[in-house]
XYZ file of C-alpha atoms in Angstrom:
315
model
C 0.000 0.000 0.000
C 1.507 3.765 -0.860
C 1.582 6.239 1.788
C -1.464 8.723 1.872
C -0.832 11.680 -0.064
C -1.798 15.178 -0.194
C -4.153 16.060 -3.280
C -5.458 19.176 -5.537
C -9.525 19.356 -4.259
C -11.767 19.034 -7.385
C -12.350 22.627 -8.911
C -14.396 24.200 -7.133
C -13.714 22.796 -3.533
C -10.511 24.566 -3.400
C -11.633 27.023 -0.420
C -13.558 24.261 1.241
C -9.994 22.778 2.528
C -8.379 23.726 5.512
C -5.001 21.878 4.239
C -2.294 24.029 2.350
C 0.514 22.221 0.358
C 3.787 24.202 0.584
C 6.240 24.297 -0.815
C 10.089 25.596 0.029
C 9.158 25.427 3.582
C 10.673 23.160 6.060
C 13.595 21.734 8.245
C 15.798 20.972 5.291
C 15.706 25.113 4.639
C 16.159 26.240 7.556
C 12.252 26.306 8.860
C 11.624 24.746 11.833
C 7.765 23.757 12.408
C 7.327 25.832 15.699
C 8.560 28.729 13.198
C 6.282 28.043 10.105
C 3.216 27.564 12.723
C 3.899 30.905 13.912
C 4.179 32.488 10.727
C 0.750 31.403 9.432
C -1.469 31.871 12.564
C -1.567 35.114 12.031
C -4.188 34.001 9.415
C -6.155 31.504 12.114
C -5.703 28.856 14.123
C -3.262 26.469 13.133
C -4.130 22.842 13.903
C -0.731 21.782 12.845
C 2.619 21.498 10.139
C 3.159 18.513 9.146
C 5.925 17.114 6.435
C 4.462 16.505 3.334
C 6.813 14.283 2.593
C 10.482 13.084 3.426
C 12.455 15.925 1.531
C 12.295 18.171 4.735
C 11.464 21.261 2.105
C 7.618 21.050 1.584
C 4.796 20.938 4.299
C 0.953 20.627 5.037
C -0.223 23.765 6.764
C -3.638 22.769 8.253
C -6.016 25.147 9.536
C -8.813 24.658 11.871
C -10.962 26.950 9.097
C -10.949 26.551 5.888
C -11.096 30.443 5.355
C -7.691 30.839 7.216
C -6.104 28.390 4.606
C -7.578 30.844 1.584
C -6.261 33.578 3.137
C -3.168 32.405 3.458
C -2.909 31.158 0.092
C -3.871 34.491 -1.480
C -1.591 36.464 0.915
C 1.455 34.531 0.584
C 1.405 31.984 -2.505
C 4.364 33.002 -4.923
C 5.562 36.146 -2.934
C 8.040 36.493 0.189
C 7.055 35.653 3.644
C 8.591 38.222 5.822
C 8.028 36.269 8.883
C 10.296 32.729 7.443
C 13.069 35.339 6.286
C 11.775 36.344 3.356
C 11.624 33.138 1.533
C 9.186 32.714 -1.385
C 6.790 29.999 -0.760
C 4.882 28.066 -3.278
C 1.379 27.038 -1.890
C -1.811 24.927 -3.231
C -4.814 24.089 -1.596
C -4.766 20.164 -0.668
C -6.861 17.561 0.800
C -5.516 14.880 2.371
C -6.522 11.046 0.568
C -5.658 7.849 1.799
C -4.899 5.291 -0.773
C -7.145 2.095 -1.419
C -5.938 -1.455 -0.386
C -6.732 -4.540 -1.610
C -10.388 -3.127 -3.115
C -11.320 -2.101 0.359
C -13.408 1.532 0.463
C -11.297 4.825 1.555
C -11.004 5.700 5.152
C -10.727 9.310 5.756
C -7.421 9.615 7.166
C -7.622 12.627 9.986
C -4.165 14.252 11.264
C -5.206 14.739 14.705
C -6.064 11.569 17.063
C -8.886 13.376 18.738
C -11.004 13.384 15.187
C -11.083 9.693 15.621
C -13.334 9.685 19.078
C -11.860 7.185 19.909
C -11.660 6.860 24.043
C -7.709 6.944 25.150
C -6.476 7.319 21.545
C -3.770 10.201 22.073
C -1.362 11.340 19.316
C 1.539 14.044 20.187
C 3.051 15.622 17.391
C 6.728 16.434 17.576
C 7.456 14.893 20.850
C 11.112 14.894 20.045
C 12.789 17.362 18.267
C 14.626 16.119 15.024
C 17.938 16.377 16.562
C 17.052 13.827 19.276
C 15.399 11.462 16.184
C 18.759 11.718 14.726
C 20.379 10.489 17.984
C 18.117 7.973 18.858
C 18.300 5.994 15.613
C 22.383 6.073 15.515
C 22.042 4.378 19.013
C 19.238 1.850 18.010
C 21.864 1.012 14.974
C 24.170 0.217 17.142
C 21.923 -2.722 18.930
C 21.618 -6.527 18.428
C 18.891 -7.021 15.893
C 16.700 -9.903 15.798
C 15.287 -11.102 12.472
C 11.889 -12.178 12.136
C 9.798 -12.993 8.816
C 9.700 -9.801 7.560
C 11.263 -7.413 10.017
C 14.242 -6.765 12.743
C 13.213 -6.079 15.871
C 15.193 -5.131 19.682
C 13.832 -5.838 22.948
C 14.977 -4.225 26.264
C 13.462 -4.792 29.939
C 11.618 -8.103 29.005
C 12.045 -9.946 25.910
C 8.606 -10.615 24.106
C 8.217 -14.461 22.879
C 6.714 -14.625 19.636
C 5.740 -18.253 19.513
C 3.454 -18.084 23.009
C 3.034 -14.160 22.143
C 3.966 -13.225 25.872
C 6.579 -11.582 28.057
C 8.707 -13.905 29.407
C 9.207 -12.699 33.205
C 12.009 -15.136 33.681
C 14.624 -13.582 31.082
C 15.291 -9.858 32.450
C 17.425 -8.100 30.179
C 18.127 -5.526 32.732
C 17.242 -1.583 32.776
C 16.173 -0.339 29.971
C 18.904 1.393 27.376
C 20.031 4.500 28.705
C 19.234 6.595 25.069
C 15.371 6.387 25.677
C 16.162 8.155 29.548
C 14.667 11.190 27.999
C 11.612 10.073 26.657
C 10.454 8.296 29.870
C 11.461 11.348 32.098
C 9.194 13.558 28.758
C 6.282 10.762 29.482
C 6.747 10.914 33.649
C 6.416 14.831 33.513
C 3.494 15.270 30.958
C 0.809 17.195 32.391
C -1.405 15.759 29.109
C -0.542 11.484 29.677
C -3.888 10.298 31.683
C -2.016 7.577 33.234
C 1.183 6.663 34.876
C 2.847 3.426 35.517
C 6.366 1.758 35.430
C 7.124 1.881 32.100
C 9.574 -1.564 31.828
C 9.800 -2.974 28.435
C 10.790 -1.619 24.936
C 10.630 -3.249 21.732
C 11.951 -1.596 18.671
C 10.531 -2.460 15.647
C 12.100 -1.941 12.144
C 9.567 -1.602 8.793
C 11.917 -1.981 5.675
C 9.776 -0.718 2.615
C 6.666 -2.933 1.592
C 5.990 -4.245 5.186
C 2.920 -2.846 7.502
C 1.368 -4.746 10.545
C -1.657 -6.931 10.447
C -4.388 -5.556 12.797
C -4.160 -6.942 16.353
C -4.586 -5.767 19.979
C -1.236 -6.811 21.966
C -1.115 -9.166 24.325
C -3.455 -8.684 27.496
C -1.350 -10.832 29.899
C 1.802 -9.603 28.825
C 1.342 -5.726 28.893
C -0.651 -3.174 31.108
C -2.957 -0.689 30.627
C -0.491 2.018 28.180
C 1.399 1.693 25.143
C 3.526 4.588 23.992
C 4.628 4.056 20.301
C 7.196 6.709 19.068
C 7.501 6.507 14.962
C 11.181 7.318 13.752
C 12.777 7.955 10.111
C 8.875 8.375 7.978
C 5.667 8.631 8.123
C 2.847 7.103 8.242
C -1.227 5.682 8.598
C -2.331 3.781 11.028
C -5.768 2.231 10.647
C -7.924 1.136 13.679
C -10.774 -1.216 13.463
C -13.687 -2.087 15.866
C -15.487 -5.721 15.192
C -18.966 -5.659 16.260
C -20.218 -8.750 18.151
C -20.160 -12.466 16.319
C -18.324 -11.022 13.315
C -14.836 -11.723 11.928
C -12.142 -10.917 14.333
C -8.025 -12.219 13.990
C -7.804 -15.402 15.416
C -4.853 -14.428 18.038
C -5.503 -11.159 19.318
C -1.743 -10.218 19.838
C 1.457 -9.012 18.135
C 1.899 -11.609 15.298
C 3.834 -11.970 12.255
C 1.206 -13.775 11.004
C -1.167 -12.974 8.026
C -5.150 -12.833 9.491
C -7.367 -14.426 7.330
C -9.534 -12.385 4.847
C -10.205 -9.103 7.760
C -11.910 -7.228 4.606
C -14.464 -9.506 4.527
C -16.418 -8.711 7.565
C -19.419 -5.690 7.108
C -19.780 -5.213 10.839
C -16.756 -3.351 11.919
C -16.019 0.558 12.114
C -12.785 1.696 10.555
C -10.701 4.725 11.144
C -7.204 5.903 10.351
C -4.847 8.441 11.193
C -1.442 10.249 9.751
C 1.321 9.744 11.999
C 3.802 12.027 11.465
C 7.902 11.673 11.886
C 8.880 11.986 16.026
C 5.211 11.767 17.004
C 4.319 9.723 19.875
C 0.715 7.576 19.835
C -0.589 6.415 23.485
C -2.744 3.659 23.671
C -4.882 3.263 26.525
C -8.191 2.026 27.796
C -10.593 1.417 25.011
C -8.349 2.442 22.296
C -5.487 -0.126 23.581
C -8.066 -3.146 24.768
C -10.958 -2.627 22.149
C -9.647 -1.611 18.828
C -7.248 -3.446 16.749
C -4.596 -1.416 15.304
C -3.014 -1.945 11.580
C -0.322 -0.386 9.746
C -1.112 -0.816 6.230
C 1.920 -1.413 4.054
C 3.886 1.142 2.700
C 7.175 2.483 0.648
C 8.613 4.189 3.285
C 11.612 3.005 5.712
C 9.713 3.555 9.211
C 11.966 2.351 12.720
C 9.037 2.361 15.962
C 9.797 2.454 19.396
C 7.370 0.550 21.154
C 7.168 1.419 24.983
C 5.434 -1.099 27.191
C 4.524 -1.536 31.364
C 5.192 -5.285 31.825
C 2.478 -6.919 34.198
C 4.225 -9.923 36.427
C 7.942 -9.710 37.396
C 9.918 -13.014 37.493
């Protein structure tokens, strides 16, 4: 499956979308996305920059209104911005559409977890800044990888059995690695994290081109109540599904390499997706972590997840 891209509206719908594509804007000139936010509120609230895609020069601008998005695009499409240095920006209205898989309908993708409605489903963009991304995947490189059917994964704290699809509380690989100190002392101290708990296990998980993640809720007995995933090196979707009562569901509900059988097949479920950008952390909790399966569809991008976990029993 491609990654979800950002569109031209049909004519016409142009100032119905709060989304602006644009263009020599970014990290790799300079642009940082606290700077490019503040730059374009002036025309209304910003909801949030995102990287359009991995060049680091072009961006989505999206608005809360789609008036503030048309009035940004006729103030500043084509001429200098004096608030990004005077750079000439190059902007188009845009929509964002996710691509079709395997003949199944669209899913509007949203950018924000809290369009989804889903109950302790929490997405926080730019949690690290890009110099910290850099850092963190030079020291993941520099860990033992384990190979599994289709990618290479690292566990730390616990290690996580894939043939019983459980923590093993016996084999404690010690504390976890000392380069993700940061991010549990940036969880500990967030005033917007619902929950806290001993955070005690990390898996990182590497997605070479072409490979996603069959949907599946992880592992009841081996994890507690959060899961913190932090996506490194791309972007991209992640779809969540609900299965109603009596129809299809995966036969293991747990982290599996393992293909499910024909999941498009089933009417009664409710389907959702959102874009998750580059240094974002996603929480899963209560009904979003023990009710709705969660699926990365596949994709051309190189994507390395940290997967933070709270371990239940203790050996």
């Amino acid at each position: 499956m491609v990654m979800p891209r950002f569109v031209r509206p049909k004519e016409g719908d142009s100032e119905s979308s709060p989304n602006l594509y644009v263009a020599n804007c970014g990290p790799a000139v300079g642009l940082q996305f606290d700077t490019i936010v503040s730059a374009f509120s002036s025309f209304g609230e910003v909801k949030g920059v995102y990287a359009a895609d991995e060049s680091g020069a072009r961006v989505i601008v999206s608005f809360l209104e789609p008036a503030s998005a048309h009035s940004a695009f006729i103030a500043l499409n084509g001429r200098p911005c004096p608030h990004l240095g005077g750079r000439s920006l190059h902007i188009r209205h845009s929509i964002l559409q996710p691509p079709s898989s395997r003949g199944m309908a669209s899913v509007p993708v949203s950018l924000n977890a809290s369009d989804l409605n889903i109950p302790g489903l929490y997405l926080f963009h730019d949690f690290i800044s890009a110099v910290e991304e850099e850092q963190l995947l030079q020291a993941v490189d520099t860990g033992s990888w384990i190979s599994l059917s289709k990618r290479r994964v690292q566990h730390y704290g616990y290690k996580f059995c894939y043939d019983t699809r459980n923590v093993d509380t016996k084999q404690h690989l010690g504390a976890l690695p000392s380069f993700v100190s940061f991010i549990l002392e940036r969880i500990s101290l967030s005033p917007d994290i619902p929950e806290k708990l001993d955070l005690d296990q990390l898996t990182v998980n590497e997605y070479p081109p072409g490979v996603g993640l069959s949907p599946h809720i992880d592992t009841h007995s081996a994890f507690e109540g959060l899961i913190f995933s932090l996506s490194l090196a791309g972007p991209c979707i992640m779809e969540f599904r609900r299965y109603t009562a009596g129809s299809w569901a995966p036969k293991t509900a747990s982290i599996s390499d393992t293909e499910v059988e024909n999941p498009n097949s089933c009417s009664e479920v409710s389907r959702k997706a959102v874009y998750l950008p580059p240094r974002s952390m996603l929480l899963l909790s209560g009904e979003a972590r023990c009710a709705w399966h969660h699926y990365i569809p596949h994709h051309k991008l190189y994507v390395q997840v940290l997967n933070v976990y709270g371990c239940i029993a203790k050996a």
